[in-house]
Coordinates of C-alpha atoms and ligand atoms in Angstrom, one line a residue:
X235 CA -4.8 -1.4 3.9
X236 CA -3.9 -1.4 7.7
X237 CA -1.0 -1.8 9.7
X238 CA -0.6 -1.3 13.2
X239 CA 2.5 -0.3 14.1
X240 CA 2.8 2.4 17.2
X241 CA 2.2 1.1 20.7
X242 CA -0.5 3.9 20.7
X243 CA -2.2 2.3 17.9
X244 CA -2.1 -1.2 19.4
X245 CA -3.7 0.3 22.8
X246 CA -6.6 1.5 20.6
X247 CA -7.3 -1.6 19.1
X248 CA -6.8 -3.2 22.7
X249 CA -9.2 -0.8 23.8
X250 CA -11.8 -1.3 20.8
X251 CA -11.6 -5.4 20.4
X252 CA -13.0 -5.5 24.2
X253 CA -15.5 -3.1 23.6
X254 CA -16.4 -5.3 20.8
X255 CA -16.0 -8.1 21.8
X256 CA -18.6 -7.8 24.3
X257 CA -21.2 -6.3 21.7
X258 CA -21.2 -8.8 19.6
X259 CA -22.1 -11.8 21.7
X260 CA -24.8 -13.4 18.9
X261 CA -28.3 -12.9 19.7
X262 CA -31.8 -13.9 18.2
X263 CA -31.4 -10.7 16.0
X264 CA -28.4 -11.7 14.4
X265 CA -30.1 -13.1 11.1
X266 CA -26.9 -14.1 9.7
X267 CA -27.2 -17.9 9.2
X268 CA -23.7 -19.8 9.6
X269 CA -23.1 -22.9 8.0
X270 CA -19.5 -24.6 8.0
X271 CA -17.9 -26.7 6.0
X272 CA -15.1 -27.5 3.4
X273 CA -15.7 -26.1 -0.1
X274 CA -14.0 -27.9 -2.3
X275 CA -17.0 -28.7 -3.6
X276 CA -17.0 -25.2 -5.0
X277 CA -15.7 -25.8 -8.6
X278 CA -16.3 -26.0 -12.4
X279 CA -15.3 -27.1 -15.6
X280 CA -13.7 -25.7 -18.7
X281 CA -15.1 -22.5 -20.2
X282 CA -14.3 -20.9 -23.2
X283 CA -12.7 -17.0 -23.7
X284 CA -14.5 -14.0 -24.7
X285 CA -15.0 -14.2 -28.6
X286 CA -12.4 -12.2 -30.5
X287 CA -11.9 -10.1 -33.9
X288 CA -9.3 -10.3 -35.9
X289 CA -8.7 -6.5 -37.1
X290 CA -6.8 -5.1 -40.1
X291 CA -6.0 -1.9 -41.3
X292 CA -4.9 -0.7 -45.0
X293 CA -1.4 -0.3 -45.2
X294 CA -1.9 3.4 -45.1
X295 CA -3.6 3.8 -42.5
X296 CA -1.0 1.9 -40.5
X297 CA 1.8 3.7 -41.2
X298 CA -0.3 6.5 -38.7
X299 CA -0.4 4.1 -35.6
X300 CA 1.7 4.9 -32.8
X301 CA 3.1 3.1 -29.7
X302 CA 0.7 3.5 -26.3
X303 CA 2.3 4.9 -23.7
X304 CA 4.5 3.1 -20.9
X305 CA 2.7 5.0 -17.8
X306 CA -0.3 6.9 -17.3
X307 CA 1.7 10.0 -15.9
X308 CA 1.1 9.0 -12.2
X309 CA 4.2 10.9 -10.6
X310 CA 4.3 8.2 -7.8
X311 CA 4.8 5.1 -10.2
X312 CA 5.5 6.5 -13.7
X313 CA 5.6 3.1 -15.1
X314 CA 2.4 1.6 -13.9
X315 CA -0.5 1.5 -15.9
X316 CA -0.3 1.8 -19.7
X317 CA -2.0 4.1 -22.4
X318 CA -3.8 3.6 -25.7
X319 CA -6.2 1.2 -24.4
X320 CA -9.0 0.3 -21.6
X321 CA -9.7 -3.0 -20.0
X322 CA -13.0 -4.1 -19.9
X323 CA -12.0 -8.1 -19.1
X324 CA -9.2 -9.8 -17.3
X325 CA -9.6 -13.7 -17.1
X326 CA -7.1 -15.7 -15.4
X327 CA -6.6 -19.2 -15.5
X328 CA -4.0 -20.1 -12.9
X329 CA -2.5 -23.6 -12.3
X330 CA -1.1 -23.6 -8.9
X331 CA 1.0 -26.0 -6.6
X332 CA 1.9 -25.4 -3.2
X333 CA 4.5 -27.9 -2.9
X334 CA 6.6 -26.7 -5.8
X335 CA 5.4 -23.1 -5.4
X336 CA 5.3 -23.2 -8.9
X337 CA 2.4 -21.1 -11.1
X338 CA 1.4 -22.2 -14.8
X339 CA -1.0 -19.6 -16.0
X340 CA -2.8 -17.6 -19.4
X341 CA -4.2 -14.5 -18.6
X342 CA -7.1 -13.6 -21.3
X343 CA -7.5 -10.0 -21.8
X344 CA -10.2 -7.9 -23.6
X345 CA -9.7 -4.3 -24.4
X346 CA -10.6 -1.5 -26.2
X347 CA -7.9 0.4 -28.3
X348 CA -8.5 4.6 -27.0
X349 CA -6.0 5.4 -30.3
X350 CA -4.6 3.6 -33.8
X351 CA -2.1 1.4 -31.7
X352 CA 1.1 -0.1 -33.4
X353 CA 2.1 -1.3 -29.9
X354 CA 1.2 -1.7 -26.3
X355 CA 2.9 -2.3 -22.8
X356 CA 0.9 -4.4 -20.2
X357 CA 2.7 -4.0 -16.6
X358 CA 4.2 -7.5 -16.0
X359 CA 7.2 -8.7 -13.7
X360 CA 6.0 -12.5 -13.3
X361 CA 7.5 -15.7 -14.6
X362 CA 9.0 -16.9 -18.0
X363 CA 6.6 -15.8 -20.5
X364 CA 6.4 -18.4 -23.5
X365 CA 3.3 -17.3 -25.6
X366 CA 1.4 -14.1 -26.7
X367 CA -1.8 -14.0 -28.9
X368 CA -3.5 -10.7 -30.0
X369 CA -6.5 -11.6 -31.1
X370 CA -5.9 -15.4 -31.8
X371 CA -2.3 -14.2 -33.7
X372 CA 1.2 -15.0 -32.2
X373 CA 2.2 -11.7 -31.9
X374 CA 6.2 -10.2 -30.9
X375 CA 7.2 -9.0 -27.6
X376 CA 9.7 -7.7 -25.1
X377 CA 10.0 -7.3 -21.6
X378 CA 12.1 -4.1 -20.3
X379 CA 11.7 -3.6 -16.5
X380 CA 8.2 -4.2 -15.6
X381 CA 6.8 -3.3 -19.2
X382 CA 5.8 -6.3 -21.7
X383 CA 6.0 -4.5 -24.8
X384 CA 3.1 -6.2 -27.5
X385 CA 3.5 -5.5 -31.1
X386 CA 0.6 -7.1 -32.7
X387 CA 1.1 -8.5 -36.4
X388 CA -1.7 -5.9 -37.5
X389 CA -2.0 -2.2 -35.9
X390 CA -5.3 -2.0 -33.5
X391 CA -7.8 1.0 -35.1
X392 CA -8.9 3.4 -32.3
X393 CA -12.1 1.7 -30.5
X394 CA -11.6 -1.3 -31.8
X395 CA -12.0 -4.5 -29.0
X396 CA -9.0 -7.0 -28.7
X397 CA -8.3 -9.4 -26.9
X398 CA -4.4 -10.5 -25.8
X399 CA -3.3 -13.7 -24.4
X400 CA -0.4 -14.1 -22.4
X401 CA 1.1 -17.6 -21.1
X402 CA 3.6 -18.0 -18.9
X403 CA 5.1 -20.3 -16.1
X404 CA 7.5 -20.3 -13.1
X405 CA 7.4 -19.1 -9.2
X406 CA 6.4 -16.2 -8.9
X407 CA 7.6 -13.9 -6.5
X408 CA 6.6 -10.8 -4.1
X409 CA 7.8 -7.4 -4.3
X410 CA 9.3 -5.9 -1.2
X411 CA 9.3 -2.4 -1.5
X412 CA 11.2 -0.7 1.4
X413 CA 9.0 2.0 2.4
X414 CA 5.5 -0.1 1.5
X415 CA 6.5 -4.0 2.2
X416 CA 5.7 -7.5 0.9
X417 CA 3.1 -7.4 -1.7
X418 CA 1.9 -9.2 -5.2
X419 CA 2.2 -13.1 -4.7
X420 CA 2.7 -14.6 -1.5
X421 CA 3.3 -17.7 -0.8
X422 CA 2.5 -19.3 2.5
X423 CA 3.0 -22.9 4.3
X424 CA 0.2 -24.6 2.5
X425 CA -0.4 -22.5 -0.5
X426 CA -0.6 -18.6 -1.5
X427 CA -2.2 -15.8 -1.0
X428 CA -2.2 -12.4 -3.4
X429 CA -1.9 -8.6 -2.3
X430 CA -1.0 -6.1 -4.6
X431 CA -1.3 -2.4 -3.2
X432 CA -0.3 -0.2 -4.5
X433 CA 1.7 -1.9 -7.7
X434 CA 1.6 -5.7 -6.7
X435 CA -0.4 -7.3 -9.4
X436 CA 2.2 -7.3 -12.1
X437 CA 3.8 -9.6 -9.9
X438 CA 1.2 -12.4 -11.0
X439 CA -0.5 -11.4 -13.8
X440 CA 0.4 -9.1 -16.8
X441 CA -2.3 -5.6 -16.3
X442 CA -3.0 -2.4 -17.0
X443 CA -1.7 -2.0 -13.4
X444 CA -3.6 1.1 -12.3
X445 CA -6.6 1.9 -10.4
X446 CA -7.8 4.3 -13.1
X447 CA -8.3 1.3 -15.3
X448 CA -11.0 -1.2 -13.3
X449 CA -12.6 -4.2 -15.7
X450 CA -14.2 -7.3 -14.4
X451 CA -12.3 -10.6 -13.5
X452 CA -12.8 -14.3 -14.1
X453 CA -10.6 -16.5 -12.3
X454 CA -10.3 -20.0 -13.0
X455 CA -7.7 -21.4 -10.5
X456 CA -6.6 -25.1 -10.9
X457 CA -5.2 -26.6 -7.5
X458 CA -4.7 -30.0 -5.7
X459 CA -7.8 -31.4 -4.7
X460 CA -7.0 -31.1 -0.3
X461 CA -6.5 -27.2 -0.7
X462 CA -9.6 -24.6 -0.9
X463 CA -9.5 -21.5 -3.2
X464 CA -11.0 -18.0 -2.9
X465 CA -10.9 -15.4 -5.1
X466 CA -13.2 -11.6 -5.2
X467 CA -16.6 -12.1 -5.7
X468 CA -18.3 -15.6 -6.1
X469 CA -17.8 -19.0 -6.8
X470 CA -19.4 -20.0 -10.1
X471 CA -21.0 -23.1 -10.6
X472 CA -20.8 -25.1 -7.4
X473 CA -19.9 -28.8 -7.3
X474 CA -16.7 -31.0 -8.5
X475 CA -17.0 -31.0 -12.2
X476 CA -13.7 -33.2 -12.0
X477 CA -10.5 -34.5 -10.8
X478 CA -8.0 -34.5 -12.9
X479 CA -4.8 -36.0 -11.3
X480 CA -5.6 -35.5 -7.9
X481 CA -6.1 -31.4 -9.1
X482 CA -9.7 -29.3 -9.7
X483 CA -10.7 -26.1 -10.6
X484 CA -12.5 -23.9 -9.5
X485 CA -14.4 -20.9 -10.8
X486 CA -14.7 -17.5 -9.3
X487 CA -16.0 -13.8 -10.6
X488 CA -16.0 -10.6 -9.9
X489 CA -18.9 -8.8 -12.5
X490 CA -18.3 -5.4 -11.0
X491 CA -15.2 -3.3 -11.9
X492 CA -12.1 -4.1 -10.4
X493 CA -8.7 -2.4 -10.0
X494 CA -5.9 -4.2 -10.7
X495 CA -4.4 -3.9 -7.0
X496 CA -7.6 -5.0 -5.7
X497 CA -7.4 -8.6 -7.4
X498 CA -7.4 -11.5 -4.8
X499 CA -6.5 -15.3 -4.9
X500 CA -6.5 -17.2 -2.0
X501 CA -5.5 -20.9 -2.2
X502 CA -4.3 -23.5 1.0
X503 CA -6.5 -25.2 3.8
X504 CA -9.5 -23.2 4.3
X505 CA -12.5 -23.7 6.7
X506 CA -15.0 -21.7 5.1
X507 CA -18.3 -20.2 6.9
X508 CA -21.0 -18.8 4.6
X509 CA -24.1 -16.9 4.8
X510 CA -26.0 -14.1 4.3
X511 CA -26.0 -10.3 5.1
X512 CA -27.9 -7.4 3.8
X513 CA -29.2 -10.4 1.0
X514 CA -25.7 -11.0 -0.3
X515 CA -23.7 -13.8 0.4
X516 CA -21.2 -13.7 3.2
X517 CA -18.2 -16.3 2.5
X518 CA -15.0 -15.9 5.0
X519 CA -12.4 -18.4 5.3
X520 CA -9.7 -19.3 7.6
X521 CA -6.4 -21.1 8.0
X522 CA -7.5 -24.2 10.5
X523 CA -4.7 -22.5 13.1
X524 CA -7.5 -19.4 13.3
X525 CA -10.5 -21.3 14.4
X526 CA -10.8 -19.5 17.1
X527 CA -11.3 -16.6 15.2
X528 CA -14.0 -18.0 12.7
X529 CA -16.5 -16.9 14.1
X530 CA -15.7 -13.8 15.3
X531 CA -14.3 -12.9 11.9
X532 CA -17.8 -14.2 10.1
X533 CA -20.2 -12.3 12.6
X534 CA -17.8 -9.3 12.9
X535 CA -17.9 -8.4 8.9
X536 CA -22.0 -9.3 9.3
X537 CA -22.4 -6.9 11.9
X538 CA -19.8 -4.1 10.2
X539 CA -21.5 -4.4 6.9
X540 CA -24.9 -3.8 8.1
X541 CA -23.6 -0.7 10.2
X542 CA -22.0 0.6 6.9
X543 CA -24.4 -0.2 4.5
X544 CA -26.8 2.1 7.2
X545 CA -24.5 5.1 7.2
X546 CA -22.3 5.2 3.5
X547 CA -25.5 3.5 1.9
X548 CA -26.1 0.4 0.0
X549 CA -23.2 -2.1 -0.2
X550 CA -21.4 -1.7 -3.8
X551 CA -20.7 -5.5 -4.6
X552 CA -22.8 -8.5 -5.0
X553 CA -21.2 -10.9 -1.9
X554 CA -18.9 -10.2 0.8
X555 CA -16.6 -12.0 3.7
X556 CA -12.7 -12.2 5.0
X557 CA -10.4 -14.8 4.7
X558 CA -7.8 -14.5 7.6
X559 CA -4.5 -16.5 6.9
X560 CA -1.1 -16.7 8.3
X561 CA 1.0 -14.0 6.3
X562 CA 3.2 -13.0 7.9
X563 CA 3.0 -9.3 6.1
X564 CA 1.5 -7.6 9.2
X565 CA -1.1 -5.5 7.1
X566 CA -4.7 -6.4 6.2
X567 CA -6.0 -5.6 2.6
X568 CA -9.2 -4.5 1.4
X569 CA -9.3 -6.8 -1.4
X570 CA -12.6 -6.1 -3.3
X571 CA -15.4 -8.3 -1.9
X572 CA -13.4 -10.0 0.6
X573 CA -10.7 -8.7 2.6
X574 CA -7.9 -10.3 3.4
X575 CA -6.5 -10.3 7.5
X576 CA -2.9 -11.8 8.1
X577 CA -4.3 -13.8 11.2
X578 CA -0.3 -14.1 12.1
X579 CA -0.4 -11.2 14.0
X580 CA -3.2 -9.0 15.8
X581 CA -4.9 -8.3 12.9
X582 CA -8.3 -10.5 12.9
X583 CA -9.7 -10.6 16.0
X584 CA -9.8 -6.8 15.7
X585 CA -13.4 -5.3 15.2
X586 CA -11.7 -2.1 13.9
X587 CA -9.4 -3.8 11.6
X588 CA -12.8 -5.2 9.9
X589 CA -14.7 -2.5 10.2
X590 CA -11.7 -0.3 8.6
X591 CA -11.3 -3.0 5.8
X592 CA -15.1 -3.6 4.8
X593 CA -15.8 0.2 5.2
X594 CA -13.2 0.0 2.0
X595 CA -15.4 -1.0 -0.1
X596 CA -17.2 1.7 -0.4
X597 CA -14.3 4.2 -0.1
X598 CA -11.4 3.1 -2.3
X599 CA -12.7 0.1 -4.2
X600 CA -16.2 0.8 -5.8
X601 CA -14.8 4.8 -5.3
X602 CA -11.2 4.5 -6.1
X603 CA -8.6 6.9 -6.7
X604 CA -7.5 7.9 -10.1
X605 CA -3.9 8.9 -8.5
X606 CA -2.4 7.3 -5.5
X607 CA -1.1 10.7 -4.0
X608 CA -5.3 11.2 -3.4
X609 CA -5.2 8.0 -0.9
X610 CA -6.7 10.0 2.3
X611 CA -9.9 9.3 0.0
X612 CA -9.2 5.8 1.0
X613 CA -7.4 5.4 4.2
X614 CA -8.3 8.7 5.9
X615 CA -12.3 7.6 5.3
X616 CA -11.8 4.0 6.6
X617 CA -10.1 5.4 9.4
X618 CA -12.9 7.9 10.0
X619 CA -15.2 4.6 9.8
X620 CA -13.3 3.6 12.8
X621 CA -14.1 6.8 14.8
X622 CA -17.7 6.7 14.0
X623 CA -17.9 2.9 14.7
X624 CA -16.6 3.6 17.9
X625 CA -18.8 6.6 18.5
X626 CA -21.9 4.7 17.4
X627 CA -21.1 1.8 19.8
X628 CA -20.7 2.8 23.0
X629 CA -16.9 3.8 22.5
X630 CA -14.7 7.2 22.7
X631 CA -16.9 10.0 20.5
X632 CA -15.1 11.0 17.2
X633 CA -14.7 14.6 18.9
X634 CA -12.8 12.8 21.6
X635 CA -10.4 10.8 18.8
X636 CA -9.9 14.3 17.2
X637 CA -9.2 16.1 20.1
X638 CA -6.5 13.5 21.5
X639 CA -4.6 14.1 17.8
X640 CA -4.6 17.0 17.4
X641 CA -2.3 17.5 20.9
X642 CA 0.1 15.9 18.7
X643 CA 3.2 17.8 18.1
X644 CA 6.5 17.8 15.0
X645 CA 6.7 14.9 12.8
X646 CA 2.8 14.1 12.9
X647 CA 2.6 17.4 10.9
X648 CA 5.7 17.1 8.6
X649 CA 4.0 15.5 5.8
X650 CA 1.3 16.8 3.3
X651 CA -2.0 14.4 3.6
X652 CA -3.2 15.8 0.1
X653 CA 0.1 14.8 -1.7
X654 CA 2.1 12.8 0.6
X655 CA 5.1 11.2 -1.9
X656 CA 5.5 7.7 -3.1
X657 CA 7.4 6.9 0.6
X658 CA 5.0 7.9 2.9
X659 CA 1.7 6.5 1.1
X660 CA 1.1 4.3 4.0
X661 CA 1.8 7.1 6.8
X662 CA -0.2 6.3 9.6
X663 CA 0.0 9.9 10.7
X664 CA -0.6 12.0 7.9
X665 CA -2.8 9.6 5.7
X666 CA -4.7 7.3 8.4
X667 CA -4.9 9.7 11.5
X668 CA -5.0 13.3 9.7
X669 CA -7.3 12.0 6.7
X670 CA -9.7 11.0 9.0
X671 CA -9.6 14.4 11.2
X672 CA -9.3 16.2 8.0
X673 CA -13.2 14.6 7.5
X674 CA -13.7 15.6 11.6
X675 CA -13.1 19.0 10.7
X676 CA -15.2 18.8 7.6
X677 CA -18.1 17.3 10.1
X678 CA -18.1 20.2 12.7
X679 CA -17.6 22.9 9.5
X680 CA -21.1 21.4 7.9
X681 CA -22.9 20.0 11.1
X682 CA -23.7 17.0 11.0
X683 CA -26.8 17.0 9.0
X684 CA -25.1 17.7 5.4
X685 CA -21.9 15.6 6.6
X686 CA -24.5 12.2 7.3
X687 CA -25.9 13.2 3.8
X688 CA -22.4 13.7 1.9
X689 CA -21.0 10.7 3.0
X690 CA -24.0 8.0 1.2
X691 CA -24.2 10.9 -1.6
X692 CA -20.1 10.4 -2.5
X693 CA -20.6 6.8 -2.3
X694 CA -23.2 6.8 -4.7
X695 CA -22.6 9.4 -7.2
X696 CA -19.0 7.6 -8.0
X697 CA -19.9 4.1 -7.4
X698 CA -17.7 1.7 -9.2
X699 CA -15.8 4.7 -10.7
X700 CA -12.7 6.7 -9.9
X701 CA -12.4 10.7 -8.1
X702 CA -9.9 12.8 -7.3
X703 CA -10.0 15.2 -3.9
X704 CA -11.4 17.7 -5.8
X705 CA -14.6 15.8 -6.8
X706 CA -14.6 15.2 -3.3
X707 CA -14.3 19.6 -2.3
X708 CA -16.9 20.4 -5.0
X709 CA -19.4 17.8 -3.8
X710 CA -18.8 19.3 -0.1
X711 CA -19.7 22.3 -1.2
X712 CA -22.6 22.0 -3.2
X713 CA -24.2 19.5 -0.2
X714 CA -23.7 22.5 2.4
X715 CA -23.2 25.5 0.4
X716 CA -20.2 26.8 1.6
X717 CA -17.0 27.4 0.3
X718 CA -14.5 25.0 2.2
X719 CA -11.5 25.6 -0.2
X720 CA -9.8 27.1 3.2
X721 CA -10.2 24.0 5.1
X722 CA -9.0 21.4 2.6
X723 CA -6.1 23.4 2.0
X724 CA -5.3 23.6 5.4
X725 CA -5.9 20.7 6.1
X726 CA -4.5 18.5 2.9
X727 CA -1.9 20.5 1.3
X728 CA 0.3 22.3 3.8
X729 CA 2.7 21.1 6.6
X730 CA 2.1 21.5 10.1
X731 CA -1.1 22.1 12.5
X732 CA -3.7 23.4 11.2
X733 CA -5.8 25.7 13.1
X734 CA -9.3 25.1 14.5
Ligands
ZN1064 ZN1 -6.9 1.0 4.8

């Protein structure tokens, strides 16, 4: 995620989209091939669910099954995320229209039962549920607060797959949290658009809403025939299949693990650019009022993805892009695949805002956090992707950056970047700024030689899988041989300056 908030900030990015702007004037090098055009040619027809197995148990051995739990013990959101299970599948078939804002869904979901389950929560604040299966059997439920509680007619043995289907049908509607903002479902002048960090997803689909728990996604969106829908990953099975009542739909998937937060839907008038990067497809979109940012916003996420892909390694997913709408949020997400820029403010004409977003996708979605108070992982790496872009391209030096922060003084030290509470997750200071010079200082401990090495080696050993900040200090250390348990604690788990 990024917001830019101080007038510092927006100076910076002043300062970095000329620079940019000027270095990326196309040339005969640039290989990546634009074609555009409308894509609601990109669609397919009905497909059928995962297979499922109906499971029984002895009546003894049911009398030993037990409830999963309503959280998986993440102090910052206690609720989100369930236990007892693990989601390999989430397939969403989503009915959408933009005039009524209304949603008519069934999500499909395949898991595997970690203990003998009686029960099972799934996170879930959308509409009016009116159906759930477990494995092809109606089976009871409540809803308390954001938990849907599932009791199955028969218990769920321990490693056993299941699948659960859940229908339901109203307007959904965002979450505004006061200290994070507008995310889940969004709904915009001509459609709707889906954001969900940290804890937005419940808001349009029931999940095991945490990042620990990443599964692959199928989407299957159904929407008026003059609107264009995106989704993580790629479109499946190009060309109209058919028109049903002026409505088609269309098929996207994302076959590489997913957290819930990172889930993406985008559905309203699209112009949509695509070709090729580092031999994966690059598809970005834009509301028609961008189209003076198409192109920048296609060539810009070409260019940042081959710098990446050079210096954190090779690019975890199997496509990439941007789709730049009018939001309204005033933050940018690094939805897996494809990140999405609210194009209503400064946001996508930014080099750094791309390069901060796509350099996401190695640090945050293929390596995610297994607990949100680790999000410097995230945010103070992208952020540091910023510096080194800048370095790398004729801008200030990532020395420079460091040196200019760390003149700050007070409240720019007050909170911890290691463990920063639920209410300050987004702090520009001590997660954005401070991660990243918490890196710097990691840089000029190592040299340069072991940090260019660590970098790639952290994106590879935990591709597609989740870390904490200690992975991160053990890895450190075994790359350079040094004990650096001083420096992260300085630097992530105390208040105030640390010194150089
Ligand atoms: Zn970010």
């Amino acid at each position: 995620m990024l917001r830019r908030r101080s007038p510092l900030a927006a100076l910076a990015s002043a300062a970095g989209f000329s620079l940019l702007a000027a270095a990326v004037i196309p040339t005969a090098a640039d290989a990546d091939a634009l074609t555009t055009r409308q894509t609601t040619a990109l669609t397919t027809g009905l497909t059928t669910g995962p297979a499922t197995a109906l499971i029984t148990g002895p009546a003894s051995a049911r009398a030993t099954f037990t409830p999963g739990s309503a959280g998986v013990g993440d102090p910052y959101f206690p609720k989100a995320g369930n236990g007892g299970y693990d989601v390999g599948h989430y397939d969403l078939n989503l009915r959408f229209d933009p005039k009524s804002r209304r949603l008519s869904a069934t999500a499909t979901i395949t898991a595997a039962a970690t203990q003998d389950l009686s029960r099972f929560d799934l996170d879930f604040s959308g509409p009016k549920i009116h159906k759930v299966e477990v494995n092809g059997r109606k089976a009871a439920y409540t809803r308390k607060g954001q938990e849907l509680i599932i009791t199955p007619k028969s218990g769920l043995p321990s490693g056993a797959t299941f699948t659960v289907e859940v229908s339901y049908a109203g307007k959904p509607k965002a979450i505004n949290d006061e200290a994070l903002g507008l995310e889940g479902w969004i709904n915009t002048k001509d459609g709707a658009v889906v954001l969900s960090e940290p804890d937005g997803a419940r808001s349009w689909f029931p999940a095991n809403d945490t990042p620990r728990d990443k599964a692959t996604f199928t989407f299957h969106v159904t929407a008026p025939v003059n609107v264009t829908v995106l989704a993580n990953g790629e479109p499946k099975n190009p060309g109209i299949v058919g028109v049903r009542n002026g409505y088609t739909t269309v098929k996207w998937e994302m076959t590489q693990p997913m957290a819930t937060y990172l889930a993406m839907v985008a559905i309203g008038k699209f112009k949509v650019t695509e070709g090729v990067v580092n031999g994966v497809p690059n598809i970005t979109a834009y509301d028609p009022a961008l189209a003076k940012q198409a192109k920048y916003l296609h060539r810009t996420t070409a260019k940042a993805i081959k710098w990446e892909s050079k210096v954190f390694g090779a690019y975890p997913f199997s496509s990439t892009g941007g789709i730049a709408d009018k939001l309204g949020v005033a933050y940018s997400l690094e939805t897996q695949g494809r990140p999405v820029y609210d194009g209503g403010s400064e946001m996508a004409g930014d080099d750094l805002v791309i390069v901060h977003e796509l350099a996401h996708q190695w640090f945050g979605d293929s390596v995610g956090v297994r607990s949100w108070k680790d999000i410097w992982l995230n945010e103070g790496f992208a952020t540091y992707a910023e510096w080194l872009y800048e370095e790398q391209h004729g801008g200030s030096s990532a020395q420079k950056t460091f040196a200019r922060d760390y003149k700050q003084k007070g409240r720019f030290w007050k909170v911890k970047t290691g463990d920063p509470g639920k209410a300050e997750l987004f702090n520009g200071d001590a997660i954005y700024t401070r991660g990243a010079m918490t890196l710097h200082a990691l840089r000029k401990k190592i040299g340069d030689e072991t940090f260019f090495k660590l970098l790639p080696a952290w994106a590879e050993e935990n591709r597609h899988g989740t870390v904490t900040t200690q992975d991160f200090v053990d890895l450190a250390e075994k790359l350079s041989g040094q004990d650096l348990d001083g420096l992260f604690d300085a630097w992530l788990y105390h208040a105030g300056k640390p010194a150089l």
